[in-house]
PDB file of C-alpha atoms and ligand atoms in Angstrom:
ATOM      1  CA  UNK A   5      -7.312   6.240  30.997  1.00 91.00           C
ATOM      2  CA  UNK A   6     -10.367   4.081  30.496  1.00 95.00           C
ATOM      3  CA  UNK A   7     -11.745   2.340  27.426  1.00 96.00           C
ATOM      4  CA  UNK A   8     -14.231   4.536  25.595  1.00 94.00           C
ATOM      5  CA  UNK A   9     -16.625   1.636  25.054  1.00 94.00           C
ATOM      6  CA  UNK A  10     -16.493  -0.588  28.142  1.00 96.00           C
ATOM      7  CA  UNK A  11     -14.681   1.538  30.764  1.00 96.00           C
ATOM      8  CA  UNK A  12     -12.055  -1.191  31.374  1.00 96.00           C
ATOM      9  CA  UNK A  13      -8.447   0.068  31.673  1.00 96.00           C
ATOM     10  CA  UNK A  14      -7.253   1.295  28.265  1.00 96.00           C
ATOM     11  CA  UNK A  15      -4.177  -0.239  26.595  1.00 95.00           C
ATOM     12  CA  UNK A  16      -3.939   2.328  23.798  1.00 96.00           C
ATOM     13  CA  UNK A  17      -5.004   5.900  23.270  1.00 94.00           C
ATOM     14  CA  UNK A  18      -5.894   7.239  19.844  1.00 94.00           C
ATOM     15  CA  UNK A  19      -5.392  10.979  20.126  1.00 92.00           C
ATOM     16  CA  UNK A  20      -7.094  11.660  16.826  1.00 91.00           C
ATOM     17  CA  UNK A  21     -10.321  10.275  18.271  1.00 90.00           C
ATOM     18  CA  UNK A  22      -9.528  11.577  21.740  1.00 91.00           C
ATOM     19  CA  UNK A  23     -10.221   8.072  23.028  1.00 94.00           C
ATOM     20  CA  UNK A  24      -8.631   5.125  24.789  1.00 96.00           C
ATOM     21  CA  UNK A  25      -9.485   1.488  24.156  1.00 97.00           C
ATOM     22  CA  UNK A  26      -9.011  -1.848  25.918  1.00 96.00           C
ATOM     23  CA  UNK A  27      -7.523  -4.621  23.747  1.00 97.00           C
ATOM     24  CA  UNK A  28     -10.857  -6.135  22.765  1.00 97.00           C
ATOM     25  CA  UNK A  29     -12.584  -2.847  21.978  1.00 97.00           C
ATOM     26  CA  UNK A  30      -9.505  -1.646  20.084  1.00 98.00           C
ATOM     27  CA  UNK A  31      -9.509  -4.618  17.691  1.00 98.00           C
ATOM     28  CA  UNK A  32     -13.220  -4.019  17.259  1.00 97.00           C
ATOM     29  CA  UNK A  33     -12.476  -0.341  16.506  1.00 97.00           C
ATOM     30  CA  UNK A  34      -9.971  -1.408  13.794  1.00 98.00           C
ATOM     31  CA  UNK A  35     -12.503  -3.745  12.190  1.00 98.00           C
ATOM     32  CA  UNK A  36     -15.104  -1.023  12.348  1.00 98.00           C
ATOM     33  CA  UNK A  37     -12.815   1.482  10.608  1.00 98.00           C
ATOM     34  CA  UNK A  38     -12.149  -0.992   7.794  1.00 98.00           C
ATOM     35  CA  UNK A  39     -15.819  -1.879   7.515  1.00 98.00           C
ATOM     36  CA  UNK A  40     -16.698   1.826   7.278  1.00 98.00           C
ATOM     37  CA  UNK A  41     -14.025   2.517   4.664  1.00 98.00           C
ATOM     38  CA  UNK A  42     -15.333  -0.360   2.543  1.00 98.00           C
ATOM     39  CA  UNK A  43     -18.919   0.786   2.945  1.00 98.00           C
ATOM     40  CA  UNK A  44     -18.318   4.549   2.492  1.00 97.00           C
ATOM     41  CA  UNK A  45     -16.420   4.019  -0.731  1.00 97.00           C
ATOM     42  CA  UNK A  46     -18.381   1.024  -1.948  1.00 97.00           C
ATOM     43  CA  UNK A  47     -15.100  -0.891  -2.284  1.00 98.00           C
ATOM     44  CA  UNK A  48     -16.047  -4.557  -2.411  1.00 97.00           C
ATOM     45  CA  UNK A  49     -19.218  -6.152  -3.721  1.00 94.00           C
ATOM     46  CA  UNK A  50     -20.716  -9.506  -2.863  1.00 90.00           C
ATOM     47  CA  UNK A  51     -18.992 -12.368  -4.616  1.00 92.00           C
ATOM     48  CA  UNK A  52     -15.900 -10.320  -5.524  1.00 96.00           C
ATOM     49  CA  UNK A  53     -12.636 -12.257  -5.473  1.00 97.00           C
ATOM     50  CA  UNK A  54     -10.141 -10.198  -3.490  1.00 98.00           C
ATOM     51  CA  UNK A  55      -6.358 -10.389  -3.721  1.00 98.00           C
ATOM     52  CA  UNK A  56      -4.369  -8.675  -0.942  1.00 98.00           C
ATOM     53  CA  UNK A  57      -0.815  -7.603  -1.724  1.00 98.00           C
ATOM     54  CA  UNK A  58       1.227  -8.665   1.317  1.00 98.00           C
ATOM     55  CA  UNK A  59       4.798  -7.686   2.110  1.00 98.00           C
ATOM     56  CA  UNK A  60       5.200  -9.396   5.489  1.00 98.00           C
ATOM     57  CA  UNK A  61       4.800  -6.004   7.212  1.00 98.00           C
ATOM     58  CA  UNK A  62       2.195  -4.885   9.732  1.00 98.00           C
ATOM     59  CA  UNK A  63      -0.107  -3.048   7.347  1.00 98.00           C
ATOM     60  CA  UNK A  64      -0.569  -5.743   4.739  1.00 98.00           C
ATOM     61  CA  UNK A  65      -0.794  -8.682   7.158  1.00 98.00           C
ATOM     62  CA  UNK A  66      -3.133  -6.656   9.375  1.00 98.00           C
ATOM     63  CA  UNK A  67      -5.280  -5.870   6.336  1.00 98.00           C
ATOM     64  CA  UNK A  68      -5.453  -9.507   5.272  1.00 98.00           C
ATOM     65  CA  UNK A  69      -6.621 -10.568   8.727  1.00 98.00           C
ATOM     66  CA  UNK A  70      -9.115  -7.691   9.025  1.00 98.00           C
ATOM     67  CA  UNK A  71     -10.663  -8.540   5.650  1.00 98.00           C
ATOM     68  CA  UNK A  72     -10.967 -12.196   6.627  1.00 98.00           C
ATOM     69  CA  UNK A  73     -12.509 -11.226   9.990  1.00 97.00           C
ATOM     70  CA  UNK A  74     -15.059  -9.153   8.101  1.00 97.00           C
ATOM     71  CA  UNK A  75     -15.978 -12.244   6.094  1.00 96.00           C
ATOM     72  CA  UNK A  76     -14.180 -11.599   2.786  1.00 96.00           C
ATOM     73  CA  UNK A  77     -12.520 -14.581   1.173  1.00 93.00           C
ATOM     74  CA  UNK A  78      -9.329 -12.674   0.478  1.00 98.00           C
ATOM     75  CA  UNK A  79      -6.208 -14.444  -0.801  1.00 98.00           C
ATOM     76  CA  UNK A  80      -2.658 -13.111  -0.478  1.00 98.00           C
ATOM     77  CA  UNK A  81      -0.077 -12.099  -3.087  1.00 98.00           C
ATOM     78  CA  UNK A  82       3.594 -11.891  -2.217  1.00 98.00           C
ATOM     79  CA  UNK A  83       6.071 -10.458  -4.724  1.00 98.00           C
ATOM     80  CA  UNK A  84       9.757 -11.229  -4.097  1.00 98.00           C
ATOM     81  CA  UNK A  85      11.601  -8.013  -4.949  1.00 98.00           C
ATOM     82  CA  UNK A  86      15.115  -9.380  -4.448  1.00 97.00           C
ATOM     83  CA  UNK A  87      16.139  -6.689  -1.946  1.00 97.00           C
ATOM     84  CA  UNK A  88      18.826  -8.758  -0.236  1.00 95.00           C
ATOM     85  CA  UNK A  89      18.129 -10.431   3.101  1.00 96.00           C
ATOM     86  CA  UNK A  90      15.252  -8.011   3.708  1.00 97.00           C
ATOM     87  CA  UNK A  91      13.230  -9.688   0.948  1.00 97.00           C
ATOM     88  CA  UNK A  92      14.138 -13.182   2.186  1.00 97.00           C
ATOM     89  CA  UNK A  93      12.906 -12.332   5.655  1.00 98.00           C
ATOM     90  CA  UNK A  94       9.769 -10.506   4.550  1.00 98.00           C
ATOM     91  CA  UNK A  95       8.838 -13.530   2.422  1.00 98.00           C
ATOM     92  CA  UNK A  96       9.253 -15.802   5.437  1.00 98.00           C
ATOM     93  CA  UNK A  97       6.851 -13.670   7.494  1.00 98.00           C
ATOM     94  CA  UNK A  98       4.253 -13.605   4.708  1.00 98.00           C
ATOM     95  CA  UNK A  99       4.511 -17.373   4.157  1.00 98.00           C
ATOM     96  CA  UNK A 100       4.386 -18.234   7.871  1.00 98.00           C
ATOM     97  CA  UNK A 101       1.273 -16.068   8.327  1.00 98.00           C
ATOM     98  CA  UNK A 102      -0.495 -17.651   5.348  1.00 98.00           C
ATOM     99  CA  UNK A 103       0.388 -21.170   6.522  1.00 98.00           C
ATOM    100  CA  UNK A 104      -0.712 -20.481  10.082  1.00 98.00           C
ATOM    101  CA  UNK A 105      -4.201 -19.599   8.845  1.00 98.00           C
ATOM    102  CA  UNK A 106      -4.199 -21.915   5.836  1.00 98.00           C
ATOM    103  CA  UNK A 107      -5.083 -18.963   3.586  1.00 98.00           C
ATOM    104  CA  UNK A 108      -3.941 -19.183  -0.057  1.00 98.00           C
ATOM    105  CA  UNK A 109      -0.826 -17.163  -0.901  1.00 98.00           C
ATOM    106  CA  UNK A 110       0.207 -16.518  -4.490  1.00 98.00           C
ATOM    107  CA  UNK A 111       3.929 -15.962  -4.892  1.00 98.00           C
ATOM    108  CA  UNK A 112       5.784 -14.224  -7.699  1.00 98.00           C
ATOM    109  CA  UNK A 113       9.519 -13.755  -7.780  1.00 97.00           C
ATOM    110  CA  UNK A 114      10.518 -10.717  -9.822  1.00 97.00           C
ATOM    111  CA  UNK A 115      13.873 -12.168 -10.811  1.00 95.00           C
ATOM    112  CA  UNK A 116      12.480 -15.591 -11.776  1.00 95.00           C
ATOM    113  CA  UNK A 117       9.506 -14.249 -13.694  1.00 96.00           C
ATOM    114  CA  UNK A 118      10.808 -11.016 -15.161  1.00 95.00           C
ATOM    115  CA  UNK A 119      14.578 -11.488 -15.070  1.00 94.00           C
ATOM    116  CA  UNK A 120      15.582  -8.645 -12.757  1.00 95.00           C
ATOM    117  CA  UNK A 121      15.461  -7.587  -9.125  1.00 96.00           C
ATOM    118  CA  UNK A 122      14.926  -4.124  -7.622  1.00 96.00           C
ATOM    119  CA  UNK A 123      18.560  -3.225  -6.854  1.00 95.00           C
ATOM    120  CA  UNK A 124      19.585  -4.271 -10.380  1.00 93.00           C
ATOM    121  CA  UNK A 125      16.572  -2.608 -11.994  1.00 93.00           C
ATOM    122  CA  UNK A 126      17.122   0.677 -10.173  1.00 93.00           C
ATOM    123  CA  UNK A 127      20.766   0.774 -11.176  1.00 92.00           C
ATOM    124  CA  UNK A 128      20.175  -0.162 -14.812  1.00 89.00           C
ATOM    125  CA  UNK A 129      17.367   2.347 -15.254  1.00 87.00           C
ATOM    126  CA  UNK A 130      19.191   5.011 -13.196  1.00 88.00           C
ATOM    127  CA  UNK A 131      16.084   5.402 -11.090  1.00 87.00           C
ATOM    128  CA  UNK A 132      15.837   5.792  -7.314  1.00 90.00           C
ATOM    129  CA  UNK A 133      15.105   2.296  -5.928  1.00 92.00           C
ATOM    130  CA  UNK A 134      11.630   3.206  -4.654  1.00 93.00           C
ATOM    131  CA  UNK A 135      10.648   4.538  -8.055  1.00 92.00           C
ATOM    132  CA  UNK A 136      11.721   1.336  -9.856  1.00 95.00           C
ATOM    133  CA  UNK A 137      10.115  -0.684  -7.079  1.00 96.00           C
ATOM    134  CA  UNK A 138       6.803   1.210  -7.061  1.00 95.00           C
ATOM    135  CA  UNK A 139       6.532   0.944 -10.820  1.00 95.00           C
ATOM    136  CA  UNK A 140       7.292  -2.791 -10.737  1.00 97.00           C
ATOM    137  CA  UNK A 141       4.884  -3.521  -7.908  1.00 98.00           C
ATOM    138  CA  UNK A 142       2.039  -1.651  -9.603  1.00 97.00           C
ATOM    139  CA  UNK A 143       2.585  -3.623 -12.786  1.00 97.00           C
ATOM    140  CA  UNK A 144       3.077  -7.048 -11.197  1.00 98.00           C
ATOM    141  CA  UNK A 145       0.180  -6.677  -8.725  1.00 98.00           C
ATOM    142  CA  UNK A 146      -2.200  -5.628 -11.487  1.00 97.00           C
ATOM    143  CA  UNK A 147      -1.028  -8.359 -13.816  1.00 97.00           C
ATOM    144  CA  UNK A 148      -1.215 -11.059 -11.114  1.00 97.00           C
ATOM    145  CA  UNK A 149      -4.751 -10.034 -10.143  1.00 98.00           C
ATOM    146  CA  UNK A 150      -6.017  -9.985 -13.733  1.00 97.00           C
ATOM    147  CA  UNK A 151      -4.336 -13.181 -14.881  1.00 96.00           C
ATOM    148  CA  UNK A 152      -5.552 -15.094 -11.828  1.00 98.00           C
ATOM    149  CA  UNK A 153      -9.154 -13.949 -12.176  1.00 97.00           C
ATOM    150  CA  UNK A 154      -9.421 -11.616  -9.164  1.00 98.00           C
ATOM    151  CA  UNK A 155     -11.920  -8.743  -9.230  1.00 98.00           C
ATOM    152  CA  UNK A 156     -10.137  -6.613  -6.663  1.00 98.00           C
ATOM    153  CA  UNK A 157      -6.611  -5.826  -5.587  1.00 98.00           C
ATOM    154  CA  UNK A 158      -6.408  -4.571  -2.006  1.00 98.00           C
ATOM    155  CA  UNK A 159      -3.292  -2.831  -0.687  1.00 98.00           C
ATOM    156  CA  UNK A 160      -2.266  -1.930   2.859  1.00 98.00           C
ATOM    157  CA  UNK A 161      -1.838   1.831   2.380  1.00 98.00           C
ATOM    158  CA  UNK A 162      -2.836   3.424   5.678  1.00 98.00           C
ATOM    159  CA  UNK A 163      -3.861   6.940   6.690  1.00 98.00           C
ATOM    160  CA  UNK A 164      -0.243   8.034   7.224  1.00 98.00           C
ATOM    161  CA  UNK A 165       0.849   6.704   3.819  1.00 97.00           C
ATOM    162  CA  UNK A 166      -2.014   8.330   1.982  1.00 98.00           C
ATOM    163  CA  UNK A 167      -1.641  11.675   3.757  1.00 98.00           C
ATOM    164  CA  UNK A 168       2.102  11.689   2.894  1.00 98.00           C
ATOM    165  CA  UNK A 169       1.399  10.878  -0.765  1.00 97.00           C
ATOM    166  CA  UNK A 170      -1.249  13.598  -0.854  1.00 98.00           C
ATOM    167  CA  UNK A 171       1.173  16.142   0.593  1.00 98.00           C
ATOM    168  CA  UNK A 172       3.716  15.217  -2.096  1.00 97.00           C
ATOM    169  CA  UNK A 173       1.117  15.539  -4.851  1.00 97.00           C
ATOM    170  CA  UNK A 174      -0.133  18.860  -3.515  1.00 97.00           C
ATOM    171  CA  UNK A 175       3.364  20.300  -3.170  1.00 97.00           C
ATOM    172  CA  UNK A 176       3.835  19.669  -6.888  1.00 96.00           C
ATOM    173  CA  UNK A 177       0.178  20.237  -7.837  1.00 96.00           C
ATOM    174  CA  UNK A 178       0.324  17.072  -9.857  1.00 93.00           C
ATOM    175  CA  UNK A 179      -3.213  17.028 -11.266  1.00 94.00           C
ATOM    176  CA  UNK A 180      -3.066  13.507 -12.767  1.00 92.00           C
ATOM    177  CA  UNK A 181      -1.795  11.959  -9.536  1.00 94.00           C
ATOM    178  CA  UNK A 182      -4.326  13.937  -7.481  1.00 96.00           C
ATOM    179  CA  UNK A 183      -7.093  12.618  -9.716  1.00 95.00           C
ATOM    180  CA  UNK A 184      -5.923   9.053  -9.132  1.00 94.00           C
ATOM    181  CA  UNK A 185      -5.498   9.460  -5.385  1.00 96.00           C
ATOM    182  CA  UNK A 186      -8.622   7.873  -4.012  1.00 97.00           C
ATOM    183  CA  UNK A 187      -9.396   4.864  -1.785  1.00 98.00           C
ATOM    184  CA  UNK A 188     -10.953   3.171  -4.833  1.00 97.00           C
ATOM    185  CA  UNK A 189      -9.731   3.099  -8.406  1.00 95.00           C
ATOM    186  CA  UNK A 190     -12.388   1.547 -10.613  1.00 94.00           C
ATOM    187  CA  UNK A 191     -11.564  -1.244 -13.040  1.00 95.00           C
ATOM    188  CA  UNK A 192     -10.830  -0.162 -16.617  1.00 92.00           C
ATOM    189  CA  UNK A 193      -9.556  -2.040 -19.662  1.00 91.00           C
ATOM    190  CA  UNK A 194      -6.275  -3.602 -18.509  1.00 94.00           C
ATOM    191  CA  UNK A 195      -6.722  -2.413 -14.920  1.00 95.00           C
ATOM    192  CA  UNK A 196      -8.147  -4.406 -12.016  1.00 97.00           C
ATOM    193  CA  UNK A 197     -10.221  -2.505  -9.426  1.00 98.00           C
ATOM    194  CA  UNK A 198      -7.913  -1.277  -6.635  1.00 98.00           C
ATOM    195  CA  UNK A 199      -8.944  -0.542  -3.068  1.00 98.00           C
ATOM    196  CA  UNK A 200      -7.273   0.774   0.087  1.00 98.00           C
ATOM    197  CA  UNK A 201      -9.390  -0.371   3.020  1.00 98.00           C
ATOM    198  CA  UNK A 202      -6.930   0.899   5.676  1.00 98.00           C
ATOM    199  CA  UNK A 203      -7.330   4.608   4.885  1.00 98.00           C
ATOM    200  CA  UNK A 204      -9.119   5.213   8.167  1.00 98.00           C
ATOM    201  CA  UNK A 205      -6.369   3.647  10.311  1.00 98.00           C
ATOM    202  CA  UNK A 206      -3.003   5.146  11.207  1.00 97.00           C
ATOM    203  CA  UNK A 207       0.356   3.412  11.243  1.00 96.00           C
ATOM    204  CA  UNK A 208       0.460   3.261  15.031  1.00 96.00           C
ATOM    205  CA  UNK A 209      -2.996   1.698  15.126  1.00 97.00           C
ATOM    206  CA  UNK A 210      -1.924  -1.013  12.686  1.00 98.00           C
ATOM    207  CA  UNK A 211       1.165  -1.826  14.743  1.00 97.00           C
ATOM    208  CA  UNK A 212      -0.985  -2.046  17.894  1.00 98.00           C
ATOM    209  CA  UNK A 213      -3.563  -4.201  16.106  1.00 98.00           C
ATOM    210  CA  UNK A 214      -0.858  -6.668  15.047  1.00 98.00           C
ATOM    211  CA  UNK A 215       0.699  -6.825  18.511  1.00 97.00           C
ATOM    212  CA  UNK A 216      -2.668  -7.248  20.243  1.00 97.00           C
ATOM    213  CA  UNK A 217      -3.860  -9.982  17.876  1.00 98.00           C
ATOM    214  CA  UNK A 218      -0.525 -11.811  17.781  1.00 98.00           C
ATOM    215  CA  UNK A 219       0.421 -11.146  14.146  1.00 98.00           C
ATOM    216  CA  UNK A 220       4.138 -11.752  13.687  1.00 98.00           C
ATOM    217  CA  UNK A 221       5.344  -9.195  11.137  1.00 98.00           C
ATOM    218  CA  UNK A 222       8.687  -7.947   9.849  1.00 98.00           C
ATOM    219  CA  UNK A 223       9.664  -4.932  11.928  1.00 96.00           C
ATOM    220  CA  UNK A 224      12.840  -4.198   9.974  1.00 94.00           C
ATOM    221  CA  UNK A 225      12.401  -1.415   7.411  1.00 91.00           C
ATOM    222  CA  UNK A 226      13.328  -1.894   3.763  1.00 95.00           C
ATOM    223  CA  UNK A 227      17.006  -0.885   3.449  1.00 94.00           C
ATOM    224  CA  UNK A 228      16.259   1.000   0.247  1.00 93.00           C
ATOM    225  CA  UNK A 229      13.760   3.355   1.916  1.00 90.00           C
ATOM    226  CA  UNK A 230      16.564   5.641   3.150  1.00 84.00           C
ATOM    227  CA  UNK A 231      16.148   9.080   1.626  1.00 78.00           C
ATOM    228  CA  UNK A 232      12.681   8.186   0.285  1.00 86.00           C
ATOM    229  CA  UNK A 233      10.749  11.430  -0.186  1.00 88.00           C
ATOM    230  CA  UNK A 234       7.642  10.071   1.474  1.00 91.00           C
ATOM    231  CA  UNK A 235       9.461   9.424   4.733  1.00 92.00           C
ATOM    232  CA  UNK A 236      10.253  13.147   4.852  1.00 94.00           C
ATOM    233  CA  UNK A 237       6.605  14.047   4.229  1.00 97.00           C
ATOM    234  CA  UNK A 238       5.540  11.610   6.939  1.00 96.00           C
ATOM    235  CA  UNK A 239       7.882  13.264   9.436  1.00 96.00           C
ATOM    236  CA  UNK A 240       6.513  16.683   8.546  1.00 97.00           C
ATOM    237  CA  UNK A 241       2.930  15.551   8.980  1.00 98.00           C
ATOM    238  CA  UNK A 242       3.778  13.850  12.278  1.00 97.00           C
ATOM    239  CA  UNK A 243       5.121  17.131  13.590  1.00 98.00           C
ATOM    240  CA  UNK A 244       1.901  18.904  12.680  1.00 97.00           C
ATOM    241  CA  UNK A 245      -0.169  16.049  14.106  1.00 97.00           C
ATOM    242  CA  UNK A 246       1.754  16.217  17.360  1.00 95.00           C
ATOM    243  CA  UNK A 247       0.701  19.831  17.812  1.00 95.00           C
ATOM    244  CA  UNK A 248      -2.855  19.411  16.636  1.00 94.00           C
ATOM    245  CA  UNK A 249      -4.137  15.837  16.638  1.00 94.00           C
ATOM    246  CA  UNK A 250      -6.571  15.058  13.848  1.00 95.00           C
ATOM    247  CA  UNK A 251      -4.923  17.321  11.240  1.00 97.00           C
ATOM    248  CA  UNK A 252      -3.634  14.408   9.175  1.00 97.00           C
ATOM    249  CA  UNK A 253      -7.072  12.823   8.916  1.00 97.00           C
ATOM    250  CA  UNK A 254      -8.702  16.208   8.197  1.00 98.00           C
ATOM    251  CA  UNK A 255      -6.171  16.821   5.409  1.00 98.00           C
ATOM    252  CA  UNK A 256      -6.752  13.444   3.753  1.00 98.00           C
ATOM    253  CA  UNK A 257     -10.505  13.123   4.205  1.00 98.00           C
ATOM    254  CA  UNK A 258     -11.088  16.765   3.287  1.00 98.00           C
ATOM    255  CA  UNK A 259      -9.357  16.060  -0.005  1.00 98.00           C
ATOM    256  CA  UNK A 260     -11.253  12.812  -0.619  1.00 97.00           C
ATOM    257  CA  UNK A 261     -14.599  14.466   0.107  1.00 97.00           C
ATOM    258  CA  UNK A 262     -14.101  17.922  -1.385  1.00 97.00           C
ATOM    259  CA  UNK A 263     -10.911  18.046  -3.438  1.00 96.00           C
ATOM    260  CA  UNK A 264     -10.603  14.797  -5.393  1.00 97.00           C
ATOM    261  CA  UNK A 265     -13.575  15.423  -7.633  1.00 96.00           C
ATOM    262  CA  UNK A 266     -11.892  18.534  -9.055  1.00 96.00           C
ATOM    263  CA  UNK A 267      -8.982  16.489 -10.346  1.00 96.00           C
ATOM    264  CA  UNK A 268     -10.892  13.391 -11.435  1.00 92.00           C
ATOM    265  CA  UNK A 269     -11.187  14.794 -14.977  1.00 92.00           C
ATOM    266  CA  UNK A 270      -7.394  15.110 -15.324  1.00 89.00           C
ATOM    267  CA  UNK A 271      -6.931  11.445 -14.400  1.00 89.00           C
ATOM    268  CA  UNK A 272      -9.776  10.388 -16.722  1.00 87.00           C
ATOM    269  CA  UNK A 273      -8.168  12.283 -19.620  1.00 88.00           C
ATOM    270  CA  UNK A 274      -4.888  10.516 -18.982  1.00 88.00           C
ATOM    271  CA  UNK A 275      -6.653   7.164 -18.989  1.00 87.00           C
ATOM    272  CA  UNK A 276      -8.324   7.932 -22.317  1.00 88.00           C
ATOM    273  CA  UNK A 277      -4.932   8.321 -23.960  1.00 90.00           C
ATOM    274  CA  UNK A 278      -3.766   4.855 -22.942  1.00 94.00           C
ATOM    275  CA  UNK A 279      -3.269   1.994 -25.377  1.00 95.00           C
ATOM    276  CA  UNK A 280      -1.877  -1.527 -24.964  1.00 95.00           C
ATOM    277  CA  UNK A 281       1.908  -1.840 -24.547  1.00 96.00           C
ATOM    278  CA  UNK A 282       3.367  -3.468 -27.649  1.00 97.00           C
ATOM    279  CA  UNK A 283       5.287  -5.933 -25.477  1.00 95.00           C
ATOM    280  CA  UNK A 284       3.053  -6.890 -22.547  1.00 94.00           C
ATOM    281  CA  UNK A 285      -0.366  -5.449 -23.401  1.00 93.00           C
ATOM    282  CA  UNK A 286      -0.621  -3.319 -20.247  1.00 94.00           C
ATOM    283  CA  UNK A 287      -2.204   0.135 -20.743  1.00 94.00           C
ATOM    284  CA  UNK A 288       0.402   2.814 -21.465  1.00 96.00           C
ATOM    285  CA  UNK A 289       0.534   6.322 -22.962  1.00 94.00           C
ATOM    286  CA  UNK A 290       3.476   5.344 -25.202  1.00 94.00           C
ATOM    287  CA  UNK A 291       4.419   2.460 -27.458  1.00 96.00           C
ATOM    288  CA  UNK A 292       6.145   0.410 -24.731  1.00 97.00           C
ATOM    289  CA  UNK A 293       5.114   0.650 -21.062  1.00 96.00           C
ATOM    290  CA  UNK A 294       7.476   1.926 -18.350  1.00 95.00           C
ATOM    291  CA  UNK A 295       7.700  -1.533 -16.798  1.00 96.00           C
ATOM    292  CA  UNK A 296       8.796  -3.191 -20.046  1.00 96.00           C
ATOM    293  CA  UNK A 297      11.374  -0.431 -20.589  1.00 95.00           C
ATOM    294  CA  UNK A 298      12.726  -0.980 -17.084  1.00 95.00           C
ATOM    295  CA  UNK A 299      12.707  -4.705 -17.596  1.00 94.00           C
ATOM    296  CA  UNK A 300      14.599  -4.598 -20.875  1.00 93.00           C
ATOM    297  CA  UNK A 301      17.279  -2.312 -19.418  1.00 92.00           C
ATOM    298  CA  UNK A 302      17.574  -4.302 -16.212  1.00 89.00           C
ATOM    299  CA  UNK A 303      17.480  -7.788 -17.636  1.00 79.00           C
ATOM    300  CA  UNK A 304      20.449  -7.046 -19.931  1.00 68.00           C
ATOM    301  CA  UNK A 305      23.833  -8.528 -18.808  1.00 57.00           C
ATOM    302  CA  UNK A 306      23.293  -9.930 -15.355  1.00 53.00           C
ATOM    303  CA  UNK A 307      25.762  -8.492 -12.900  1.00 54.00           C
ATOM    304  CA  UNK A 308      24.601  -9.083  -9.336  1.00 56.00           C
ATOM    305  CA  UNK A 309      24.113  -5.762  -7.558  1.00 58.00           C
ATOM    306  CA  UNK A 310      24.400  -5.281  -3.823  1.00 65.00           C
ATOM    307  CA  UNK A 311      21.774  -3.203  -2.022  1.00 65.00           C
ATOM    308  CA  UNK A 312      24.481  -0.986  -0.446  1.00 66.00           C
ATOM    309  CA  UNK A 313      25.974  -0.154  -3.843  1.00 64.00           C
ATOM    310  CA  UNK A 314      22.725   1.208  -5.225  1.00 61.00           C
ATOM    311  CA  UNK A 315      22.461   3.464  -2.194  1.00 60.00           C
ATOM    312  CA  UNK A 316      25.952   4.723  -2.602  1.00 59.00           C
ATOM    313  CA  UNK A 317      25.208   5.547  -6.256  1.00 57.00           C
ATOM    314  CA  UNK A 318      21.906   7.251  -5.542  1.00 52.00           C
ATOM    315  CA  UNK A 319      23.402   9.332  -2.751  1.00 52.00           C
ATOM    316  CA  UNK A 320      26.416  10.312  -4.822  1.00 50.00           C
TER     317      UNK A 320
HETATM  318  S1  Q46 B  15       9.923  -1.959  -0.747  1.00 73.07           S
HETATM  319 FE1  Q46 B  15      10.294  -0.885  -2.620  1.00 73.07          FE
HETATM  320 FE2  Q46 B  15       9.212   0.134  -0.450  1.00 73.07          FE
HETATM  321 FE3  Q46 B  15      11.716  -0.752  -0.354  1.00 73.07          FE
HETATM  322  S2  Q46 B  15      12.377  -0.165  -2.408  1.00 73.07           S
HETATM  323 FE4  Q46 B  15      11.117   1.521  -1.666  1.00 73.07          FE
HETATM  324  S3  Q46 B  15       9.135   1.007  -2.481  1.00 73.07           S
HETATM  325  S4  Q46 B  15      10.959   1.160   0.522  1.00 73.07           S
HETATM  326  S5  Q46 B  15       7.154   0.238   0.249  1.00 73.07           S
HETATM  327 ZN1   ZN B  16       4.686  -3.503 -21.161  1.00 73.07          ZN
END
């Protein structure tokens, strides 16, 4: 197979585009996809201060580098979730990458700042780990961006992630979630603007981009992901994609272009009902926000919890 652009031998084929690329043209293709996503959805404006949430994985480190290559002065944010040795190692990858480029990295440790970690929080709140984790990350990312004066929070959600989330939301016809599922969520009182510049790139493309540009990322998966609903949706979509390449992108972009608008009102209504949390000030539909509730349950008597134990409990 030859490179679509320069006819040199291809090192990767992207079946969705029915094209092969050499290393140089492939990294250019990745940049181009991010540039187009930013432009199509009017994600970042001149002078915006951008904070990229990095986990040490391929998507977030790839995103940070792609944004910098496109000329954005993006800084990194690493949140230590306290998920055993996995978190220690992911932090090392994020730190090493930031140091190598001398790009600023903001660090927040959940346990130090909020008094609990994800295994402990999940157990105390009797939530599945990914639910406690997702809730905590959303809160801490938003809070870190606002309190440090950033205009934009960028996350490394890629095409596969977004298509899997969409499938989950469609299977339950969750109108509020569908209305919030968009590559850009505008700023609102208490909310920083959130963007997902990787929506046009698949997981495999991100991995190839990192390998070809020498980004050292954590390959190990989070040990708490086992049984995560989204992994199941990803597998299902991969099976469909295998049979008819391009379906995943058609599913996601069809929704963004033609479906999202129909649910935007449901999300807007939900936002109108929000008021400041009586404890932290973050927007919430109730008196106390879900993060503060989780925090107060989890930060109660500190018994160290092992990652394996939470799994055993959730599976039981
Ligand atoms: S870090 Fe957190 Fe993920 Fe681990 S506990 Fe689940 S949500 S899988 S992206
Ligand atoms: Zn709160």
